Amino acid sequence: MVKILVITFIALYGSTASASSIYKCIKDNKIVFSQESCPEEYRQHEIKYSLGITTETDSDKRKEYQDPLQALLNRSTISQEKLLQLISSEIYRLNQENSYFEILRASEAQKLERKRYWEKLDKEDPGHIAALAEMNSYFDDLIVNNQSSIDILQQHQTRINSAQNDIDNSDSSPR
């Protein structure tokens, strides 16, 4: 019996924990809560829960989210501004990831140093130097991979910006 209760609780809690936003639908004096957008005859407030903070915003305007990847797969077009924004956000994410890798590298170096100290090994111990070299090589590879992606994205960003500038210049030229 206890197993059934625990499983039921986990199933119910798991399904509600994944929803970070719900909609408060208001019509006359009636209020209905929904995980989907409200019908058109209702006023809509969006309630978001993130990091222990609940915010409610009046969101009568319906949002139609279009996943950029899905748009590309459907051969729909994405505006150049949106594409530039996506590229910029990906470049930012990769730079943040590189910073995170540097933090992880420092942490791993400290672990290796503590291990060397407690094992009473010399700083020039071949095993310690090999472990440091392997760790540095691993993080260097991750950072180089990210940097090559950043370079490619920046090339695309430059190409899009120059194409946009060419279009803007041709529109402003006298006829």
mmCIF file of C-alpha atoms in Angstrom:
data_model
loop_
_atom_site.group_PDB
_atom_site.id
_atom_site.type_symbol
_atom_site.label_atom_id
_atom_site.label_comp_id
_atom_site.label_asym_id
_atom_site.label_seq_id
_atom_site.Cartn_x
_atom_site.Cartn_y
_atom_site.Cartn_z
ATOM 1 C CA MET A 1 0.000 0.000 0.000
ATOM 2 C CA VAL A 2 2.829 2.368 0.878
ATOM 3 C CA LYS A 3 4.486 1.649 -2.473
ATOM 4 C CA ILE A 4 1.323 2.621 -4.331
ATOM 5 C CA LEU A 5 1.053 5.873 -2.391
ATOM 6 C CA VAL A 6 4.711 6.722 -3.020
ATOM 7 C CA ILE A 7 4.435 5.955 -6.729
ATOM 8 C CA THR A 8 1.230 7.996 -6.992
ATOM 9 C CA PHE A 9 2.843 10.922 -5.162
ATOM 10 C CA ILE A 10 5.911 10.810 -7.414
ATOM 11 C CA ALA A 11 3.746 10.631 -10.527
ATOM 12 C CA LEU A 12 1.596 13.555 -9.421
ATOM 13 C CA TYR A 13 4.507 15.628 -8.153
ATOM 14 C CA GLY A 14 6.617 14.866 -11.225
ATOM 15 C CA SER A 15 3.913 16.026 -13.607
ATOM 16 C CA THR A 16 3.318 19.280 -11.742
ATOM 17 C CA ALA A 17 6.978 20.026 -11.101
ATOM 18 C CA SER A 18 7.811 20.119 -14.797
ATOM 19 C CA ALA A 19 5.340 22.922 -15.550
ATOM 20 C CA SER A 20 7.095 26.203 -14.869
ATOM 21 C CA SER A 21 4.288 28.370 -16.192
ATOM 22 C CA ILE A 22 0.511 28.144 -16.157
ATOM 23 C CA TYR A 23 -2.243 30.405 -17.434
ATOM 24 C CA LYS A 24 -4.902 32.081 -15.359
ATOM 25 C CA CYS A 25 -8.004 32.433 -17.539
ATOM 26 C CA ILE A 26 -10.509 35.090 -16.429
ATOM 27 C CA LYS A 27 -14.049 35.570 -17.740
ATOM 28 C CA ASP A 28 -16.586 37.626 -15.798
ATOM 29 C CA ASN A 29 -16.098 36.450 -12.192
ATOM 30 C CA LYS A 30 -14.792 33.013 -13.117
ATOM 31 C CA ILE A 31 -11.130 32.065 -12.909
ATOM 32 C CA VAL A 32 -9.750 28.912 -14.470
ATOM 33 C CA PHE A 33 -6.124 27.745 -14.416
ATOM 34 C CA SER A 34 -4.679 25.943 -17.416
ATOM 35 C CA GLN A 35 -1.326 24.732 -18.734
ATOM 36 C CA GLU A 36 -2.350 25.783 -22.249
ATOM 37 C CA SER A 37 -3.257 29.193 -23.613
ATOM 38 C CA CYS A 38 -6.730 30.391 -22.704
ATOM 39 C CA PRO A 39 -9.589 30.430 -25.210
ATOM 40 C CA GLU A 40 -10.073 33.769 -26.933
ATOM 41 C CA GLU A 41 -13.125 34.769 -24.907
ATOM 42 C CA TYR A 42 -11.043 34.713 -21.708
ATOM 43 C CA ARG A 43 -8.530 37.260 -20.461
ATOM 44 C CA GLN A 44 -5.203 35.622 -19.839
ATOM 45 C CA HIS A 45 -2.541 36.050 -17.180
ATOM 46 C CA GLU A 46 0.627 33.985 -17.356
ATOM 47 C CA ILE A 47 2.020 32.718 -14.059
ATOM 48 C CA LYS A 48 5.650 31.658 -14.106
ATOM 49 C CA TYR A 49 7.548 29.871 -11.383
ATOM 50 C CA SER A 50 11.328 29.999 -11.490
ATOM 51 C CA LEU A 51 13.924 29.637 -8.730
ATOM 52 C CA GLY A 52 11.287 29.900 -6.015
ATOM 53 C CA ILE A 53 9.832 33.144 -7.386
ATOM 54 C CA THR A 54 6.338 33.344 -8.830
ATOM 55 C CA THR A 55 5.500 36.131 -11.280
ATOM 56 C CA GLU A 56 2.138 36.877 -12.847
ATOM 57 C CA THR A 57 1.932 38.911 -16.037
ATOM 58 C CA ASP A 58 -1.058 40.013 -18.056
ATOM 59 C CA SER A 59 -0.555 38.216 -21.334
ATOM 60 C CA ASP A 60 -3.709 38.744 -23.345
ATOM 61 C CA LYS A 61 -1.623 38.763 -26.493
ATOM 62 C CA ARG A 62 -1.228 35.199 -27.646
ATOM 63 C CA LYS A 63 2.336 34.075 -28.130
ATOM 64 C CA GLU A 64 3.085 31.781 -30.980
ATOM 65 C CA TYR A 65 6.495 30.358 -30.273
ATOM 66 C CA GLN A 66 8.328 29.038 -33.266
ATOM 67 C CA ASP A 67 11.351 26.905 -32.632
ATOM 68 C CA PRO A 68 14.195 28.140 -34.898
ATOM 69 C CA LEU A 69 15.311 24.600 -35.725
ATOM 70 C CA GLN A 70 11.757 23.586 -36.561
ATOM 71 C CA ALA A 71 11.431 26.661 -38.788
ATOM 72 C CA LEU A 72 14.554 25.649 -40.682
ATOM 73 C CA LEU A 73 13.333 22.071 -41.031
ATOM 74 C CA ASN A 74 9.989 23.330 -42.349
ATOM 75 C CA ARG A 75 11.906 25.576 -44.740
ATOM 76 C CA SER A 76 10.317 28.619 -43.157
ATOM 77 C CA THR A 77 12.384 31.749 -43.049
ATOM 78 C CA ILE A 78 13.805 33.376 -39.981
ATOM 79 C CA SER A 79 14.332 37.098 -40.084
ATOM 80 C CA GLN A 80 17.930 38.269 -40.241
ATOM 81 C CA GLU A 81 17.509 40.073 -36.926
ATOM 82 C CA LYS A 82 16.318 36.847 -35.255
ATOM 83 C CA LEU A 83 19.146 34.884 -36.862
ATOM 84 C CA LEU A 84 21.698 37.440 -35.647
ATOM 85 C CA GLN A 85 20.172 37.271 -32.180
ATOM 86 C CA LEU A 86 20.395 33.454 -32.160
ATOM 87 C CA ILE A 87 23.995 33.554 -33.360
ATOM 88 C CA SER A 88 24.909 36.139 -30.720
ATOM 89 C CA SER A 89 23.293 34.114 -27.973
ATOM 90 C CA GLU A 90 25.111 30.964 -29.078
ATOM 91 C CA ILE A 91 28.440 32.822 -29.160
ATOM 92 C CA TYR A 92 27.730 34.119 -25.657
ATOM 93 C CA ARG A 93 26.825 30.602 -24.454
ATOM 94 C CA LEU A 94 30.025 29.129 -25.891
ATOM 95 C CA ASN A 95 32.116 31.880 -24.273
ATOM 96 C CA GLN A 96 30.390 31.175 -20.946
ATOM 97 C CA GLU A 97 31.089 27.480 -21.416
ATOM 98 C CA ASN A 98 34.777 28.247 -22.045
ATOM 99 C CA SER A 99 34.854 30.244 -18.799
ATOM 100 C CA TYR A 100 33.228 27.325 -17.032
ATOM 101 C CA PHE A 101 35.866 24.980 -18.455
ATOM 102 C CA GLU A 102 38.590 27.231 -17.031
ATOM 103 C CA ILE A 103 36.923 27.054 -13.614
ATOM 104 C CA LEU A 104 36.722 23.267 -13.889
ATOM 105 C CA ARG A 105 40.377 23.133 -14.946
ATOM 106 C CA ALA A 106 41.411 25.111 -11.861
ATOM 107 C CA SER A 107 39.325 22.815 -9.651
ATOM 108 C CA GLU A 108 40.832 19.689 -11.199
ATOM 109 C CA ALA A 109 44.337 21.131 -10.840
ATOM 110 C CA GLN A 110 43.644 21.715 -7.139
ATOM 111 C CA LYS A 111 42.432 18.119 -6.775
ATOM 112 C CA LEU A 112 45.600 16.830 -8.398
ATOM 113 C CA GLU A 113 47.718 19.082 -6.194
ATOM 114 C CA ARG A 114 45.962 17.844 -3.032
ATOM 115 C CA LYS A 115 46.402 14.250 -4.176
ATOM 116 C CA ARG A 116 50.106 14.885 -4.806
ATOM 117 C CA TYR A 117 50.473 16.498 -1.387
ATOM 118 C CA TRP A 118 48.767 13.692 0.543
ATOM 119 C CA GLU A 119 50.660 11.025 -1.357
ATOM 120 C CA LYS A 120 53.850 12.971 -0.490
ATOM 121 C CA LEU A 121 54.990 13.070 -4.096
ATOM 122 C CA ASP A 122 57.436 15.565 -5.485
ATOM 123 C CA LYS A 123 56.140 18.273 -7.854
ATOM 124 C CA GLU A 124 58.343 16.782 -10.579
ATOM 125 C CA ASP A 125 56.901 13.276 -10.101
ATOM 126 C CA PRO A 126 56.301 11.746 -13.559
ATOM 127 C CA GLY A 127 52.828 10.444 -12.595
ATOM 128 C CA HIS A 128 51.754 13.856 -11.298
ATOM 129 C CA ILE A 129 53.126 15.657 -14.371
ATOM 130 C CA ALA A 130 51.397 13.132 -16.677
ATOM 131 C CA ALA A 131 48.060 13.585 -14.870
ATOM 132 C CA LEU A 132 48.384 17.382 -15.115
ATOM 133 C CA ALA A 133 49.258 17.166 -18.813
ATOM 134 C CA GLU A 134 46.314 14.848 -19.511
ATOM 135 C CA MET A 135 43.908 17.130 -17.632
ATOM 136 C CA ASN A 136 45.205 20.250 -19.408
ATOM 137 C CA SER A 137 45.004 18.497 -22.780
ATOM 138 C CA TYR A 138 41.396 17.502 -22.122
ATOM 139 C CA PHE A 139 40.287 21.037 -21.251
ATOM 140 C CA ASP A 140 42.370 22.561 -24.056
ATOM 141 C CA ASP A 141 40.581 20.304 -26.553
ATOM 142 C CA LEU A 142 37.164 21.356 -25.220
ATOM 143 C CA ILE A 143 38.078 25.044 -25.399
ATOM 144 C CA VAL A 144 39.578 24.719 -28.898
ATOM 145 C CA ASN A 145 36.396 22.982 -30.129
ATOM 146 C CA ASN A 146 34.259 25.771 -28.677
ATOM 147 C CA GLN A 147 36.543 28.448 -30.087
ATOM 148 C CA SER A 148 36.337 26.944 -33.577
ATOM 149 C CA SER A 149 32.534 26.998 -33.298
ATOM 150 C CA ILE A 150 32.680 30.615 -32.123
ATOM 151 C CA ASP A 151 34.903 31.527 -35.089
ATOM 152 C CA ILE A 152 32.489 29.910 -37.548
ATOM 153 C CA LEU A 153 29.511 31.656 -35.940
ATOM 154 C CA GLN A 154 31.314 34.995 -36.039
ATOM 155 C CA GLN A 155 32.027 34.477 -39.752
ATOM 156 C CA HIS A 156 28.317 33.833 -40.345
ATOM 157 C CA GLN A 157 27.452 36.877 -38.253
ATOM 158 C CA THR A 158 29.853 39.049 -40.267
ATOM 159 C CA ARG A 159 28.484 37.700 -43.551
ATOM 160 C CA ILE A 160 24.887 38.423 -42.502
ATOM 161 C CA ASN A 161 25.814 41.912 -41.275
ATOM 162 C CA SER A 162 27.644 42.731 -44.514
ATOM 163 C CA ALA A 163 24.726 41.441 -46.596
ATOM 164 C CA GLN A 164 22.356 43.563 -44.505
ATOM 165 C CA ASN A 165 24.612 46.610 -44.968
ATOM 166 C CA ASP A 166 24.696 46.009 -48.736
ATOM 167 C CA ILE A 167 20.905 45.912 -48.813
ATOM 168 C CA ASP A 168 20.668 49.057 -46.676
ATOM 169 C CA ASN A 169 23.174 50.892 -48.879
ATOM 170 C CA SER A 170 21.382 49.929 -52.082
ATOM 171 C CA ASP A 171 18.078 51.151 -50.625
ATOM 172 C CA SER A 172 19.551 54.539 -49.669
ATOM 173 C CA SER A 173 21.379 55.217 -52.941
ATOM 174 C CA PRO A 174 19.873 57.996 -55.112
ATOM 175 C CA ARG A 175 18.097 56.950 -58.278
#
